[in-house]
Short mmCIF file of N, CA and C in Angstrom, two decimals:
data_model
loop_
_atom_site.label_atom_id
_atom_site.label_comp_id
_atom_site.label_asym_id
_atom_site.label_seq_id
_atom_site.Cartn_x
_atom_site.Cartn_y
_atom_site.Cartn_z
N MET A 1 10.15 104.86 83.67
CA MET A 1 10.64 103.58 83.23
C MET A 1 12.13 103.47 83.52
N LYS A 2 12.48 102.49 84.29
CA LYS A 2 13.89 102.21 84.52
C LYS A 2 14.39 101.31 83.41
N LYS A 3 15.63 101.50 83.05
CA LYS A 3 16.24 100.63 82.04
C LYS A 3 16.45 99.25 82.66
N ASN A 4 16.08 98.22 81.90
CA ASN A 4 16.29 96.86 82.39
C ASN A 4 16.92 95.95 81.33
N MET A 5 17.53 96.57 80.33
CA MET A 5 18.19 95.80 79.27
C MET A 5 19.64 96.25 79.14
N GLY A 6 20.53 95.27 79.12
CA GLY A 6 21.95 95.54 78.95
C GLY A 6 22.31 95.76 77.48
N GLN A 7 23.54 96.17 77.25
CA GLN A 7 24.01 96.48 75.90
C GLN A 7 23.98 95.26 74.98
N LEU A 8 24.43 94.12 75.46
CA LEU A 8 24.45 92.91 74.63
C LEU A 8 23.03 92.49 74.25
N ASP A 9 22.11 92.57 75.19
CA ASP A 9 20.71 92.24 74.94
C ASP A 9 20.11 93.15 73.86
N ARG A 10 20.43 94.42 73.94
CA ARG A 10 19.93 95.38 72.95
C ARG A 10 20.49 95.08 71.56
N ILE A 11 21.77 94.76 71.48
CA ILE A 11 22.40 94.46 70.19
C ILE A 11 21.81 93.21 69.57
N ILE A 12 21.62 92.17 70.37
CA ILE A 12 21.05 90.93 69.86
C ILE A 12 19.63 91.16 69.34
N ARG A 13 18.82 91.88 70.08
CA ARG A 13 17.45 92.17 69.64
C ARG A 13 17.45 92.97 68.34
N PHE A 14 18.34 93.94 68.24
CA PHE A 14 18.42 94.76 67.03
C PHE A 14 18.80 93.92 65.82
N ILE A 15 19.79 93.06 65.98
CA ILE A 15 20.24 92.21 64.87
C ILE A 15 19.14 91.24 64.44
N VAL A 16 18.46 90.62 65.40
CA VAL A 16 17.37 89.70 65.07
C VAL A 16 16.27 90.43 64.31
N ALA A 17 15.93 91.64 64.76
CA ALA A 17 14.88 92.40 64.09
C ALA A 17 15.27 92.76 62.66
N ILE A 18 16.50 93.14 62.46
CA ILE A 18 16.97 93.49 61.12
C ILE A 18 16.96 92.26 60.21
N VAL A 19 17.41 91.12 60.72
CA VAL A 19 17.43 89.89 59.91
C VAL A 19 16.01 89.48 59.51
N VAL A 20 15.07 89.55 60.44
CA VAL A 20 13.68 89.21 60.11
C VAL A 20 13.13 90.18 59.08
N GLY A 21 13.44 91.46 59.22
CA GLY A 21 13.00 92.44 58.24
C GLY A 21 13.55 92.17 56.85
N ILE A 22 14.81 91.81 56.78
CA ILE A 22 15.43 91.50 55.48
C ILE A 22 14.81 90.24 54.87
N LEU A 23 14.59 89.22 55.70
CA LEU A 23 13.98 87.99 55.21
C LEU A 23 12.56 88.23 54.71
N PHE A 24 11.83 89.10 55.39
CA PHE A 24 10.48 89.44 54.94
C PHE A 24 10.52 90.22 53.64
N TYR A 25 11.42 91.17 53.54
CA TYR A 25 11.52 92.01 52.35
C TYR A 25 11.94 91.21 51.12
N THR A 26 12.81 90.23 51.30
CA THR A 26 13.26 89.43 50.16
C THR A 26 12.28 88.33 49.79
N GLY A 27 11.28 88.10 50.61
CA GLY A 27 10.26 87.10 50.30
C GLY A 27 10.57 85.72 50.84
N THR A 28 11.63 85.59 51.61
CA THR A 28 11.96 84.31 52.20
C THR A 28 10.92 83.91 53.24
N LEU A 29 10.47 84.87 54.03
CA LEU A 29 9.38 84.64 54.98
C LEU A 29 8.08 85.09 54.33
N ASN A 30 7.06 84.24 54.40
CA ASN A 30 5.77 84.65 53.87
C ASN A 30 4.65 83.97 54.66
N GLY A 31 3.47 84.45 54.48
CA GLY A 31 2.31 83.89 55.17
C GLY A 31 2.12 84.48 56.55
N THR A 32 1.35 83.77 57.35
CA THR A 32 1.02 84.23 58.69
C THR A 32 2.25 84.32 59.58
N LEU A 33 3.13 83.35 59.48
CA LEU A 33 4.35 83.37 60.30
C LEU A 33 5.18 84.61 60.02
N ALA A 34 5.23 85.04 58.78
CA ALA A 34 6.00 86.23 58.42
C ALA A 34 5.46 87.46 59.14
N TYR A 35 4.14 87.60 59.17
CA TYR A 35 3.55 88.78 59.82
C TYR A 35 3.71 88.73 61.34
N ILE A 36 3.65 87.55 61.90
CA ILE A 36 3.89 87.41 63.35
C ILE A 36 5.33 87.78 63.68
N LEU A 37 6.28 87.24 62.91
CA LEU A 37 7.69 87.56 63.15
C LEU A 37 7.99 89.03 62.88
N LEU A 38 7.32 89.62 61.90
CA LEU A 38 7.52 91.04 61.62
C LEU A 38 7.02 91.89 62.78
N GLY A 39 5.91 91.51 63.37
CA GLY A 39 5.40 92.22 64.54
C GLY A 39 6.34 92.10 65.72
N LEU A 40 6.84 90.90 65.95
CA LEU A 40 7.80 90.70 67.04
C LEU A 40 9.09 91.47 66.81
N SER A 41 9.53 91.54 65.56
CA SER A 41 10.75 92.28 65.29
C SER A 41 10.54 93.78 65.49
N GLY A 42 9.34 94.27 65.23
CA GLY A 42 9.03 95.67 65.53
C GLY A 42 9.10 95.94 67.02
N ILE A 43 8.57 95.02 67.81
CA ILE A 43 8.65 95.15 69.27
C ILE A 43 10.11 95.09 69.72
N PHE A 44 10.89 94.19 69.12
CA PHE A 44 12.32 94.10 69.45
C PHE A 44 13.04 95.41 69.16
N LEU A 45 12.73 96.03 68.02
CA LEU A 45 13.37 97.30 67.68
C LEU A 45 13.03 98.39 68.68
N ILE A 46 11.75 98.49 69.01
CA ILE A 46 11.32 99.53 69.96
C ILE A 46 11.96 99.33 71.32
N THR A 47 11.92 98.09 71.82
CA THR A 47 12.49 97.84 73.15
C THR A 47 14.01 97.99 73.16
N SER A 48 14.67 97.71 72.04
CA SER A 48 16.12 97.89 72.02
C SER A 48 16.50 99.38 72.00
N PHE A 49 15.67 100.21 71.42
CA PHE A 49 15.97 101.64 71.40
C PHE A 49 15.69 102.31 72.75
N ILE A 50 14.66 101.85 73.47
CA ILE A 50 14.34 102.48 74.75
C ILE A 50 14.95 101.76 75.95
N SER A 51 15.61 100.64 75.71
CA SER A 51 16.30 99.85 76.76
C SER A 51 15.36 99.39 77.87
N PHE A 52 14.12 99.12 77.51
CA PHE A 52 13.14 98.68 78.49
C PHE A 52 12.28 97.58 77.90
N SER A 53 12.13 96.48 78.63
CA SER A 53 11.30 95.38 78.20
C SER A 53 10.22 95.14 79.25
N PRO A 54 8.94 95.31 78.89
CA PRO A 54 7.86 95.06 79.85
C PRO A 54 7.84 93.60 80.33
N LEU A 55 8.23 92.68 79.48
CA LEU A 55 8.25 91.27 79.87
C LEU A 55 9.29 91.03 80.97
N TYR A 56 10.41 91.69 80.88
CA TYR A 56 11.43 91.57 81.93
C TYR A 56 10.89 92.07 83.26
N THR A 57 10.09 93.11 83.24
CA THR A 57 9.50 93.65 84.46
C THR A 57 8.55 92.64 85.08
N LEU A 58 7.76 91.97 84.25
CA LEU A 58 6.81 90.99 84.76
C LEU A 58 7.48 89.82 85.46
N VAL A 59 8.61 89.37 84.92
CA VAL A 59 9.30 88.22 85.51
C VAL A 59 10.41 88.64 86.48
N GLY A 60 10.64 89.93 86.65
CA GLY A 60 11.64 90.42 87.58
C GLY A 60 13.06 90.26 87.11
N LEU A 61 13.29 90.36 85.82
CA LEU A 61 14.61 90.15 85.24
C LEU A 61 15.20 91.50 84.80
N SER A 62 16.49 91.64 84.94
CA SER A 62 17.19 92.82 84.45
C SER A 62 18.57 92.42 83.97
N THR A 63 18.89 92.79 82.72
CA THR A 63 20.22 92.52 82.20
C THR A 63 21.08 93.77 82.21
N CYS A 64 20.55 94.85 82.72
CA CYS A 64 21.28 96.11 82.79
C CYS A 64 22.21 96.08 84.00
N LYS A 65 23.47 96.41 83.80
CA LYS A 65 24.44 96.36 84.88
C LYS A 65 24.32 97.54 85.84
N VAL A 66 23.86 98.69 85.36
CA VAL A 66 23.75 99.88 86.20
C VAL A 66 22.43 99.85 86.95
N LYS A 67 22.48 100.04 88.26
CA LYS A 67 21.25 100.05 89.07
C LYS A 67 20.77 101.45 89.31
#
């Protein structure tokens, strides 16, 4: 797996995932939407840690500056 995510992209994904987690934990998000967003935030966390997004590969996008 080649890295295809830049530093800013990783930071934004991490922050979004943490915010969704906090909103879910405090009860602000509830119902089906909460579980969908929680699943997406889990994917965001994983992809931000490994610096690889399968969706970016499908569309041919890379935000990583190093080739």
